[in-house]
GROMACS .gro file of C-alpha atoms in nm:
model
  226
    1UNK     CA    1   1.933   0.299  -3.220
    2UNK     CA    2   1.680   0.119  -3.078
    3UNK     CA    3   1.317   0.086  -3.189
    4UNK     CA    4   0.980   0.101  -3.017
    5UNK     CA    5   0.654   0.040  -3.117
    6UNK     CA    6   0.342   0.213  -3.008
    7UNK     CA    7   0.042  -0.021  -3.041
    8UNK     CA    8  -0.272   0.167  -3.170
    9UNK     CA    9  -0.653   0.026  -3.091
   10UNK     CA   10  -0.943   0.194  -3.188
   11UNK     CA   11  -1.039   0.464  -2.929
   12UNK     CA   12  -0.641   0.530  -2.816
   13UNK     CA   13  -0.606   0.875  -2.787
   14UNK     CA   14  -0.259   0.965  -2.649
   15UNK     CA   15  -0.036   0.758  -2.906
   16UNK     CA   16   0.065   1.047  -3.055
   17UNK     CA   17   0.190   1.182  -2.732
   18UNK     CA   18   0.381   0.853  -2.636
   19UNK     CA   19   0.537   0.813  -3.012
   20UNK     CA   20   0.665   1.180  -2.947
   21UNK     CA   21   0.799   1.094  -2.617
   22UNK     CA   22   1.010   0.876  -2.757
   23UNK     CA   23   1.146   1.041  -3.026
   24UNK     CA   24   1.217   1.329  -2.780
   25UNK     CA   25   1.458   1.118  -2.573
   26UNK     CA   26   1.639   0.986  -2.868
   27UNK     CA   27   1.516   0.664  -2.967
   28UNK     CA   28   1.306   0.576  -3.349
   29UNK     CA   29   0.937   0.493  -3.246
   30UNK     CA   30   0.625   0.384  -3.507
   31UNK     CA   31   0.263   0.328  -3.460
   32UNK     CA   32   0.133  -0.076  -3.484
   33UNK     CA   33  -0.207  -0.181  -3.521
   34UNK     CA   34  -0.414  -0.387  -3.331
   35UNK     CA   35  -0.428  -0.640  -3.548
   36UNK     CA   36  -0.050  -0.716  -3.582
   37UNK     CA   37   0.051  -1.023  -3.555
   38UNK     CA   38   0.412  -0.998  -3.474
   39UNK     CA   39   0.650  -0.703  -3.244
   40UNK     CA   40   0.900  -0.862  -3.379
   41UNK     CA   41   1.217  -0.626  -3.444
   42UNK     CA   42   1.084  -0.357  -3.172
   43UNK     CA   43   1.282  -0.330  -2.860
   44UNK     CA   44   1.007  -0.285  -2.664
   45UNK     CA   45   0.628  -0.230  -2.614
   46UNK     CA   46   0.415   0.077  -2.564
   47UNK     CA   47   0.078   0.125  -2.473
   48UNK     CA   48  -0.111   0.440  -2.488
   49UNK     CA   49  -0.401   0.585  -2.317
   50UNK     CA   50  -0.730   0.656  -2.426
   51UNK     CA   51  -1.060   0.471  -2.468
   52UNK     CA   52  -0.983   0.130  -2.614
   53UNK     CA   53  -1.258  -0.008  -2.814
   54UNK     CA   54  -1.495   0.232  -2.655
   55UNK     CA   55  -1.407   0.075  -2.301
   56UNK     CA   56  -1.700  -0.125  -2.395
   57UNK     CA   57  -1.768  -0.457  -2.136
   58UNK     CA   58  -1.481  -0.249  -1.911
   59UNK     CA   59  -1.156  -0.048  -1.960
   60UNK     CA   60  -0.953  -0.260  -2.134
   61UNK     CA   61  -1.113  -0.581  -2.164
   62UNK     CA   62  -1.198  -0.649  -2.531
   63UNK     CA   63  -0.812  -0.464  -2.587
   64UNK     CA   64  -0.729  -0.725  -2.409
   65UNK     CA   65  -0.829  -1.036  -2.683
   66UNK     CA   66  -0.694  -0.828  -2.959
   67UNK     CA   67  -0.493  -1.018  -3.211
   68UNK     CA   68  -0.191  -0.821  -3.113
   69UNK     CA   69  -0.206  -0.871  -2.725
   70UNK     CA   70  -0.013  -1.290  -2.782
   71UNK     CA   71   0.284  -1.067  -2.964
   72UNK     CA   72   0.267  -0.808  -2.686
   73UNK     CA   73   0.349  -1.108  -2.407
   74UNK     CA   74   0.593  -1.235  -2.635
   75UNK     CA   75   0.775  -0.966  -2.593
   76UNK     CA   76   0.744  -0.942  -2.197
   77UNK     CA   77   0.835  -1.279  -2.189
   78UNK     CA   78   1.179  -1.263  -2.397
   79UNK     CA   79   1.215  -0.975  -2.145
   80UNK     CA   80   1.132  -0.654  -2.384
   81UNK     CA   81   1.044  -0.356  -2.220
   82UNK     CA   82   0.673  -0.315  -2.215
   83UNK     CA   83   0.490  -0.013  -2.083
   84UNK     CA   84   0.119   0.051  -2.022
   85UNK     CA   85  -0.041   0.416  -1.945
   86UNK     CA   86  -0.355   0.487  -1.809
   87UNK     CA   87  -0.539   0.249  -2.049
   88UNK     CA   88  -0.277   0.045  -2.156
   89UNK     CA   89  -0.213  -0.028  -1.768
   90UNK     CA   90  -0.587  -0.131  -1.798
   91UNK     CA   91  -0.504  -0.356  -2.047
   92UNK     CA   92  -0.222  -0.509  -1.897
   93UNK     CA   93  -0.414  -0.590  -1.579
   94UNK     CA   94  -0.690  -0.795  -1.863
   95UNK     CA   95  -0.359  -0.977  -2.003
   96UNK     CA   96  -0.251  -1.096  -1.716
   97UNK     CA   97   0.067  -0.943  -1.723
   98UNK     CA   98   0.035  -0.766  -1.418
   99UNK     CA   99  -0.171  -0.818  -1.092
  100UNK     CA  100  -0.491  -0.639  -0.989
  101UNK     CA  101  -0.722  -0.454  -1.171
  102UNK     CA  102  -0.849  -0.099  -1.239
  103UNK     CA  103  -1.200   0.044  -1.135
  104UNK     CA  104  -1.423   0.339  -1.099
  105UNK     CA  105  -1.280   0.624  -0.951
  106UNK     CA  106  -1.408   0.633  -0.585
  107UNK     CA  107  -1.615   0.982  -0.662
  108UNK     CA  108  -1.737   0.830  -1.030
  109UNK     CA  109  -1.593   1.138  -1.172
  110UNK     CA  110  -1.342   1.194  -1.451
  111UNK     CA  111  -1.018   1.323  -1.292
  112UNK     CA  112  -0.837   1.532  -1.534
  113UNK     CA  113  -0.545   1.750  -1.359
  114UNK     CA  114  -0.192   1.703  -1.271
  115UNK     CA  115  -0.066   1.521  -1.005
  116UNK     CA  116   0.221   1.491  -0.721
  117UNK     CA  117   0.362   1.129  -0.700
  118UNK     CA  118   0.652   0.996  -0.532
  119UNK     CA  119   0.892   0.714  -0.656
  120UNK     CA  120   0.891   0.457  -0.445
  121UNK     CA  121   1.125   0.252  -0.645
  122UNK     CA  122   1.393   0.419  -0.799
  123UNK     CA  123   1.579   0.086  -0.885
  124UNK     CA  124   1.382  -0.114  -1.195
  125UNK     CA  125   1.548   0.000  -1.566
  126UNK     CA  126   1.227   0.220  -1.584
  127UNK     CA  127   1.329   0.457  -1.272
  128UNK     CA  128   1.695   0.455  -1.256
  129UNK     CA  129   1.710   0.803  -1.337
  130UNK     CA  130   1.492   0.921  -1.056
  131UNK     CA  131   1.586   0.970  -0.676
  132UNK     CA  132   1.427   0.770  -0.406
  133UNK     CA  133   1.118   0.913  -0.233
  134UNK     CA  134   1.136   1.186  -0.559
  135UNK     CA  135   0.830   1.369  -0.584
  136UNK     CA  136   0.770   1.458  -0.935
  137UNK     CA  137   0.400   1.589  -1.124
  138UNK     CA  138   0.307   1.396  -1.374
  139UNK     CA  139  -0.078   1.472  -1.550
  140UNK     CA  140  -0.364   1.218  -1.494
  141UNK     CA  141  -0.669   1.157  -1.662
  142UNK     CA  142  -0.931   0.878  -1.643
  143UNK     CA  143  -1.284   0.802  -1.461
  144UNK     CA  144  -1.128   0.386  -1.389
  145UNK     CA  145  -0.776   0.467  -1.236
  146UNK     CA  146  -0.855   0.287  -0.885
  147UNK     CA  147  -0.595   0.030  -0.840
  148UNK     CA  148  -0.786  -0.264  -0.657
  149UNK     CA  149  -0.638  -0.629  -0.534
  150UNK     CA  150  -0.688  -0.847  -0.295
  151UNK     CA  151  -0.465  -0.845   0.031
  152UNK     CA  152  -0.238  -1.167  -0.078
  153UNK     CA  153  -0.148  -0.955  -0.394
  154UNK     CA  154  -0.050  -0.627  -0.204
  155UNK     CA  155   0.154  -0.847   0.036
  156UNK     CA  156   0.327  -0.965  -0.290
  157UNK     CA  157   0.382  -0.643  -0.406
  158UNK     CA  158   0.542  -0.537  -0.111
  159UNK     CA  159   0.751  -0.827  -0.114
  160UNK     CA  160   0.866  -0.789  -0.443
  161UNK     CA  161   0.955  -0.445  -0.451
  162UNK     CA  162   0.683  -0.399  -0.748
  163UNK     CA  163   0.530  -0.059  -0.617
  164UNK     CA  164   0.686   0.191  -0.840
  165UNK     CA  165   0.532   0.528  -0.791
  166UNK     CA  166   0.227   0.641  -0.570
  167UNK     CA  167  -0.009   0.944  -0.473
  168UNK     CA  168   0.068   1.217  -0.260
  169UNK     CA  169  -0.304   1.272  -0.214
  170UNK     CA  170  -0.468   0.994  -0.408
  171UNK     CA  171  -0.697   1.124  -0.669
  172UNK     CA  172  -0.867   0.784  -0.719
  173UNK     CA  173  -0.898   0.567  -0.434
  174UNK     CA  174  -0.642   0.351  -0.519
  175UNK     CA  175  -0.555   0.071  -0.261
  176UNK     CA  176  -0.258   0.245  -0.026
  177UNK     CA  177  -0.221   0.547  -0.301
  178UNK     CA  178  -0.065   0.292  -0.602
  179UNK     CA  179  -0.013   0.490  -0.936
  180UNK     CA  180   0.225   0.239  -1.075
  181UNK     CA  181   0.383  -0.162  -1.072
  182UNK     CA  182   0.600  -0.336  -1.245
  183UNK     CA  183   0.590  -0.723  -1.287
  184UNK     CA  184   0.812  -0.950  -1.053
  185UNK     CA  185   1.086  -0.949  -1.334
  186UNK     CA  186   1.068  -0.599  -1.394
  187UNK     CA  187   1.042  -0.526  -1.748
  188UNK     CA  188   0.652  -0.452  -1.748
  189UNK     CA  189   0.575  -0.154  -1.579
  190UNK     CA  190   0.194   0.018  -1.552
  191UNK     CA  191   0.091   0.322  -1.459
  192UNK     CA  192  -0.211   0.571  -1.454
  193UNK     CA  193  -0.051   0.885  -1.456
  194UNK     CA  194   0.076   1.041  -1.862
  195UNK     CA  195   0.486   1.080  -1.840
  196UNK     CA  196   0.410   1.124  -2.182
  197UNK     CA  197   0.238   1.471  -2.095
  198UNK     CA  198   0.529   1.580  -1.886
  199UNK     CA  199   0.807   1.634  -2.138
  200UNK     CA  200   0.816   2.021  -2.125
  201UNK     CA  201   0.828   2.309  -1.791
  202UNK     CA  202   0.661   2.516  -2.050
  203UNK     CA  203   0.357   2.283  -2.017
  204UNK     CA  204   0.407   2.199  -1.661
  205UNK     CA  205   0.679   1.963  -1.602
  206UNK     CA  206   0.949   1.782  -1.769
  207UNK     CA  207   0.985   1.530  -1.510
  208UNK     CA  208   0.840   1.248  -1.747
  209UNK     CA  209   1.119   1.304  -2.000
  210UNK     CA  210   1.365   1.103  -1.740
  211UNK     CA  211   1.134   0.770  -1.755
  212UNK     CA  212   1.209   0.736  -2.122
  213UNK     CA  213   1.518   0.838  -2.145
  214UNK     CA  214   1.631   0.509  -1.907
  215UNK     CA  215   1.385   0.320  -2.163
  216UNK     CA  216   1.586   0.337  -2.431
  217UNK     CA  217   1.917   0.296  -2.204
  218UNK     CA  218   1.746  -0.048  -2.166
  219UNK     CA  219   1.958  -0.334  -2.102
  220UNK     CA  220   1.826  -0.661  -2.198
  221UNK     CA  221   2.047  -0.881  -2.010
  222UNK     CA  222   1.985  -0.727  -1.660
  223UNK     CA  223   1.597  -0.694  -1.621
  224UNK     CA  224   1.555  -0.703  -1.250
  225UNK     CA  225   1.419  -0.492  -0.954
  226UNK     CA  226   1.547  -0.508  -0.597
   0.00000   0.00000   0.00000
């Protein structure tokens, strides 16, 4: 069975939500702190939401010199899984390990509802289980969820097949209504919107559940995207 962990800095708020996602669609999950030094034995990387150290400096940044973040790109590079929420795509943007960056919300409001998306990319090992063009609901919530780069990156993204999932009425600003990218290899995917909050109809949707059940149907050998 494989076995995830769910790294915890101070001011993360939806690990417990992302541990239980996990769990839900069959795989073992446990919390690591910060200041691990090693992922070793996890077969793959997640990163919650929430405030990370306060969002001091900006979202994401001091998260991002953590002792743990060298063990998180480890794992990226030996081609682990790694996935970033809301703040933990914040914090992958500081790393490095994806392109662009996050700011204000064009309104410089808190957006807190849920939200129609469409995947764009139903072929990386995160989205297999999704249809192309699907819209699905996810929840969002953040005040810095306003995917910015620079017109050389977007033209890379394009090119590359990174855009995973965007707005159907962009809540944020983001550049051409981006909610989620994965790296040119494919096994680091971020996002703003909570799958995590979307494991139940009861609560609103289920249609998160799908996006970790292909995690841990992860196949090392054939990280890719078309």
């Amino acid at each position: 069975m494989k076995k995830f962990a769910v790294v915890q800095f101070p001011g993360s708020n939806c690990d417990r939500d992302l541990l239980n996602a996990v769990l839900k669609a069959g795989a073992e999950a446990e919390f690591v702190d910060y200041r691990a030094a090693s992922l070793a034995g996890y077969d793959g990387v997640l990163i919650p939401g929430g405030f990370s150290f306060g969002d001091y400096l900006r979202s994401g940044a001091m998260a991002a010199v953590a002792p743990v973040t060298k063990a998180i790109e480890e794992a990226a590079d030996a081609g682990k899984p790694v996935l970033g929420i809301c703040n933990g795509f914040q914090i992958l943007t500081e790393i490095g390990l994806l392109p662009g960056a996050l700011i204000f919300n064009d309104q410089h409001t808190f957006v807190s509802r849920d939200e129609s998306l469409k995947i764009v990319n139903n072929e990386t090992l995160f989205t297999r289980g999704y249809r192309q063009d699907e819209d699905i609901v996810y929840p969002v919530a953040h005040g810095e969820g306003h995917y910015y780069c620079d017109d050389a990156t977007y033209e890379r993204l394009k090119a590359h097949n990174q855009i995973v999932l965007t707005y159907n009425e962009n809540p944020n600003g983001s550049r051409n209504d981006i909610a989620g990218i994965v790296n040119e290899r494919g096994n680091v995917l971020g996002m703003m919107p909570h799958p995590e909050r979307a494991l139940e109809t009861l609560l609103g949707s289920d249609d998160g559940l799908r996006l970790f059940e292909e995690l841990i149907r992860w196949e090392a050998n054939h990280v890719q995207i078309h």
